[in-house]
CSV table of C-alpha atoms in Angstrom, one decimal:
chain,number,residue,atom,x,y,z
A,1,UNK,CA,58.6,15.9,98.0
A,2,UNK,CA,60.2,18.3,95.6
A,3,UNK,CA,57.4,20.8,96.4
A,4,UNK,CA,58.2,20.6,100.1
A,5,UNK,CA,62.0,21.2,99.4
A,6,UNK,CA,61.2,24.3,97.4
A,7,UNK,CA,59.0,25.6,100.2
A,8,UNK,CA,61.8,25.0,102.8
A,9,UNK,CA,64.4,26.7,100.6
A,10,UNK,CA,62.1,29.7,100.1
A,11,UNK,CA,61.4,29.9,103.8
A,12,UNK,CA,65.1,29.9,104.6
A,13,UNK,CA,65.8,32.6,102.0
A,14,UNK,CA,63.1,34.8,103.5
A,15,UNK,CA,64.5,34.4,107.0
A,16,UNK,CA,68.0,35.3,105.8
A,17,UNK,CA,66.6,38.4,104.0
A,18,UNK,CA,64.7,39.5,107.1
A,19,UNK,CA,67.8,39.0,109.2
A,20,UNK,CA,69.9,41.2,106.8
A,21,UNK,CA,67.2,43.9,106.9
A,22,UNK,CA,67.0,43.7,110.7
A,23,UNK,CA,70.8,44.1,110.9
A,24,UNK,CA,70.7,47.2,108.7
A,25,UNK,CA,67.8,48.6,110.8
A,26,UNK,CA,69.6,47.9,114.1
A,27,UNK,CA,72.7,49.7,112.7
A,28,UNK,CA,70.5,52.7,111.7
A,29,UNK,CA,69.0,52.9,115.2
A,30,UNK,CA,72.4,52.5,116.8
A,31,UNK,CA,73.8,55.4,114.8
A,32,UNK,CA,70.7,57.5,115.5
A,33,UNK,CA,68.7,59.5,113.0
A,34,UNK,CA,70.5,62.4,111.3
A,35,UNK,CA,68.9,65.7,112.2
A,36,UNK,CA,69.9,68.9,110.2
A,37,UNK,CA,69.4,72.5,111.0
A,38,UNK,CA,67.8,74.7,108.3
A,39,UNK,CA,70.1,76.3,105.9
A,40,UNK,CA,69.7,79.9,104.7
A,41,UNK,CA,66.5,80.6,102.9
A,42,UNK,CA,68.4,82.9,100.6
A,43,UNK,CA,71.8,84.6,100.3
A,44,UNK,CA,73.0,87.6,98.3
A,45,UNK,CA,76.7,88.6,98.2
A,46,UNK,CA,77.8,92.1,97.4
A,47,UNK,CA,81.4,92.6,96.2
A,48,UNK,CA,84.0,94.9,97.8
A,49,UNK,CA,87.7,95.7,98.0
A,50,UNK,CA,89.3,92.5,99.2
A,51,UNK,CA,86.1,91.6,101.0
A,52,UNK,CA,82.4,90.8,100.4
A,53,UNK,CA,79.2,91.6,102.2
A,54,UNK,CA,76.8,88.7,102.8
A,55,UNK,CA,73.1,89.3,103.1
A,56,UNK,CA,71.1,86.4,104.3
A,57,UNK,CA,67.5,85.4,105.1
A,58,UNK,CA,67.0,82.8,107.8
A,59,UNK,CA,63.8,81.4,109.3
A,60,UNK,CA,65.2,78.8,111.8
A,61,UNK,CA,65.6,80.4,115.3
A,62,UNK,CA,67.9,77.5,116.4
A,63,UNK,CA,70.7,78.7,114.1
A,64,UNK,CA,73.3,80.7,116.0
A,65,UNK,CA,76.3,80.8,113.7
A,66,UNK,CA,77.3,80.0,110.1
A,67,UNK,CA,80.5,78.6,108.9
A,68,UNK,CA,81.6,80.1,105.6
A,69,UNK,CA,84.1,78.1,103.6
A,70,UNK,CA,85.9,79.1,100.4
A,71,UNK,CA,89.0,78.4,98.3
A,72,UNK,CA,88.0,74.7,97.9
A,73,UNK,CA,87.1,74.7,101.6
A,74,UNK,CA,90.7,75.3,102.6
A,75,UNK,CA,89.8,78.7,104.2
A,76,UNK,CA,86.9,79.4,106.5
A,77,UNK,CA,85.3,81.7,109.0
A,78,UNK,CA,82.5,81.5,111.5
A,79,UNK,CA,79.9,84.4,111.8
A,80,UNK,CA,77.0,85.0,114.2
A,81,UNK,CA,73.6,85.0,112.5
A,82,UNK,CA,70.0,85.2,113.6
A,83,UNK,CA,66.5,84.7,112.5
A,84,UNK,CA,65.4,87.4,110.0
A,85,UNK,CA,62.2,88.7,108.4
A,86,UNK,CA,61.6,89.0,104.6
A,87,UNK,CA,62.1,92.7,104.6
A,88,UNK,CA,65.0,92.8,107.1
A,89,UNK,CA,67.9,90.5,106.2
A,90,UNK,CA,70.9,89.9,108.3
A,91,UNK,CA,74.4,90.6,107.2
A,92,UNK,CA,78.1,90.1,107.9
A,93,UNK,CA,81.4,90.8,106.1
A,94,UNK,CA,84.1,88.3,105.0
A,95,UNK,CA,87.4,90.1,104.9
A,96,UNK,CA,91.0,89.1,103.8
A,97,UNK,CA,90.0,88.0,100.3
A,98,UNK,CA,92.5,88.2,97.4
A,99,UNK,CA,91.1,89.7,94.2
A,100,UNK,CA,89.2,87.1,92.2
A,101,UNK,CA,86.1,84.9,92.0
A,102,UNK,CA,84.9,82.7,94.9
A,103,UNK,CA,82.5,79.9,95.6
A,104,UNK,CA,81.3,80.1,99.1
A,105,UNK,CA,79.7,77.2,101.0
A,106,UNK,CA,77.7,78.1,104.1
A,107,UNK,CA,76.9,75.6,106.9
A,108,UNK,CA,74.7,76.8,109.7
A,109,UNK,CA,75.3,75.7,113.3
A,110,UNK,CA,73.3,75.7,116.6
A,111,UNK,CA,74.8,77.3,119.7
A,112,UNK,CA,76.1,73.9,121.0
A,113,UNK,CA,77.7,73.1,117.6
A,114,UNK,CA,76.2,69.6,117.7
A,115,UNK,CA,73.7,70.3,114.8
A,116,UNK,CA,74.6,71.5,111.3
A,117,UNK,CA,72.7,72.3,108.1
A,118,UNK,CA,73.4,71.1,104.7
A,119,UNK,CA,75.5,73.5,102.7
A,120,UNK,CA,74.2,76.6,100.8
A,121,UNK,CA,76.5,77.6,97.9
A,122,UNK,CA,76.8,80.9,96.2
A,123,UNK,CA,79.5,82.6,94.0
A,124,UNK,CA,80.9,86.1,94.4
A,125,UNK,CA,83.7,88.4,93.3
A,126,UNK,CA,86.3,90.4,95.4
A,127,UNK,CA,88.0,93.3,93.8
A,128,UNK,CA,91.5,94.6,94.5
A,129,UNK,CA,94.7,96.1,93.1
A,130,UNK,CA,94.2,94.9,89.6
A,131,UNK,CA,90.9,96.7,89.3
A,132,UNK,CA,92.4,99.8,91.1
A,133,UNK,CA,95.3,99.9,88.7
A,134,UNK,CA,93.0,99.6,85.6
A,135,UNK,CA,90.7,102.6,86.3
A,136,UNK,CA,91.6,105.9,84.7
A,137,UNK,CA,90.9,109.5,85.4
A,138,UNK,CA,88.8,111.9,83.3
A,139,UNK,CA,89.7,115.5,82.3
A,140,UNK,CA,87.9,118.8,82.2
A,141,UNK,CA,86.7,120.6,79.2
A,142,UNK,CA,84.5,123.6,78.2
A,143,UNK,CA,85.6,126.0,80.8
A,144,UNK,CA,83.0,128.7,81.2
A,145,UNK,CA,82.3,131.9,83.2
A,146,UNK,CA,78.7,132.5,84.1
A,147,UNK,CA,78.3,136.2,84.8
A,148,UNK,CA,75.1,135.6,86.7
A,149,UNK,CA,75.4,134.2,89.3
A,150,UNK,CA,79.1,134.8,89.1
A,151,UNK,CA,80.3,131.2,88.8
A,152,UNK,CA,82.8,129.3,86.8
A,153,UNK,CA,82.1,125.8,85.4
A,154,UNK,CA,83.5,123.0,83.4
A,155,UNK,CA,82.3,119.8,81.9
A,156,UNK,CA,83.7,116.3,81.9
A,157,UNK,CA,85.4,115.3,78.7
A,158,UNK,CA,85.0,111.6,78.9
A,159,UNK,CA,82.6,109.5,81.0
A,160,UNK,CA,84.0,106.1,81.6
A,161,UNK,CA,82.1,102.9,82.4
A,162,UNK,CA,81.3,102.3,86.0
A,163,UNK,CA,82.3,105.8,87.0
A,164,UNK,CA,79.8,107.2,89.6
A,165,UNK,CA,81.2,110.5,90.7
A,166,UNK,CA,84.0,113.1,90.4
A,167,UNK,CA,85.8,114.9,93.2
A,168,UNK,CA,87.3,118.4,92.9
A,169,UNK,CA,89.7,120.5,94.9
A,170,UNK,CA,90.5,124.1,94.2
A,171,UNK,CA,91.4,127.4,95.8
A,172,UNK,CA,89.1,130.3,95.6
A,173,UNK,CA,90.3,133.8,94.6
A,174,UNK,CA,90.2,134.8,98.3
A,175,UNK,CA,92.5,132.0,99.2
A,176,UNK,CA,89.9,129.6,100.7
A,177,UNK,CA,90.7,126.0,99.9
A,178,UNK,CA,87.8,123.7,98.8
A,179,UNK,CA,88.7,120.0,99.1
A,180,UNK,CA,87.0,116.8,98.0
A,181,UNK,CA,83.9,118.5,96.6
A,182,UNK,CA,81.9,115.6,95.2
A,183,UNK,CA,79.6,115.6,92.2
A,184,UNK,CA,77.6,112.5,91.5
A,185,UNK,CA,77.3,111.6,87.8
A,186,UNK,CA,73.6,111.0,88.2
A,187,UNK,CA,73.1,114.7,89.1
A,188,UNK,CA,75.0,115.8,86.0
A,189,UNK,CA,72.7,113.7,83.6
A,190,UNK,CA,69.4,114.4,82.0
A,191,UNK,CA,66.4,111.9,82.0
A,192,UNK,CA,68.1,110.0,79.2
A,193,UNK,CA,71.3,109.5,81.2
A,194,UNK,CA,73.2,111.9,79.0
A,195,UNK,CA,75.8,113.9,81.0
A,196,UNK,CA,75.0,117.4,80.0
A,197,UNK,CA,75.2,119.5,83.1
A,198,UNK,CA,78.5,121.2,84.1
A,199,UNK,CA,80.3,121.2,87.4
A,200,UNK,CA,79.9,124.6,89.0
A,201,UNK,CA,82.7,126.3,91.0
A,202,UNK,CA,82.1,129.3,93.2
A,203,UNK,CA,84.7,132.0,93.9
A,204,UNK,CA,86.9,131.1,90.9
A,205,UNK,CA,88.9,133.2,88.5
A,206,UNK,CA,89.5,133.4,84.8
A,207,UNK,CA,92.6,131.3,85.3
A,208,UNK,CA,92.3,128.7,88.0
A,209,UNK,CA,94.0,125.4,88.9
A,210,UNK,CA,91.9,122.5,90.0
A,211,UNK,CA,92.5,118.9,91.1
A,212,UNK,CA,90.2,116.3,89.7
A,213,UNK,CA,89.7,112.6,90.3
A,214,UNK,CA,87.2,109.9,89.3
A,215,UNK,CA,85.2,107.6,91.6
A,216,UNK,CA,84.3,104.1,90.4
A,217,UNK,CA,82.0,101.3,91.5
A,218,UNK,CA,82.9,98.1,89.6
A,219,UNK,CA,79.4,96.9,90.2
A,220,UNK,CA,76.3,98.9,91.2
A,221,UNK,CA,76.0,96.9,94.5
A,222,UNK,CA,79.7,97.1,95.4
A,223,UNK,CA,80.3,98.1,99.0
A,224,UNK,CA,83.5,100.0,98.4
A,225,UNK,CA,84.7,102.8,96.1
A,226,UNK,CA,87.7,102.8,93.9
A,227,UNK,CA,89.2,106.2,93.3
A,228,UNK,CA,91.9,107.5,90.9
A,229,UNK,CA,94.6,109.8,92.1
A,230,UNK,CA,94.1,113.5,91.8
A,231,UNK,CA,95.4,115.1,88.6
A,232,UNK,CA,96.0,118.9,88.3
A,233,UNK,CA,94.5,120.9,85.5
A,234,UNK,CA,94.8,124.6,84.7
A,235,UNK,CA,91.6,126.2,83.4
A,236,UNK,CA,91.9,129.4,81.5
A,237,UNK,CA,90.3,131.6,78.9
A,238,UNK,CA,86.7,130.7,79.9
A,239,UNK,CA,83.8,131.0,77.6
A,240,UNK,CA,81.5,133.9,78.6
A,241,UNK,CA,77.8,133.3,79.4
A,242,UNK,CA,75.6,136.3,80.1
A,243,UNK,CA,72.8,134.9,82.3
């Protein structure tokens, strides 16, 4: 008799368990299966001045836009995206960013906005006034006259970190104004990255006034330049080189 009671109790417990499972299954079916779009395959973010450039790789053709969220998801923007190839990423720019570090969350959407991806997170930096105010200009040194081919030159006194170029303005002896003449630092360096070559100026004089400023990239992949103000220098008493 006891054995029969145990069997009945076990049977009732099994029925209750099956009923609970069926209830959960029915609720799952009623809610519908959750379908997600593909998130980005990969994302790179390049810093800029109060903005960043987003490069993305995407293999899902159903994705039409992405929603970028930052500042603890309190700020956001939506951007059109498209399927890409491994060698040709898509891109868009997020603007209006204060200077600082950001954690971006990207959620991809279809055209109807009824499907969404899980998030793709990546960190980035936006530069601004603080960086601009921290950069300093260089100064000229070693003023030289080259008799052949009749040019004046000077060298840069100090090369500062993340400087990429120098820009020069001056007036030739015939009165012609030369403005924003750019010299890339890479072109002034030897194979060991030592800056040994001078900046050459045509049509100068043994006493000449130049304006000089320095161009910076805070990072090699930065999409914007940061440039110091022009400073004026008088070059006089050049060294003589007979070439």
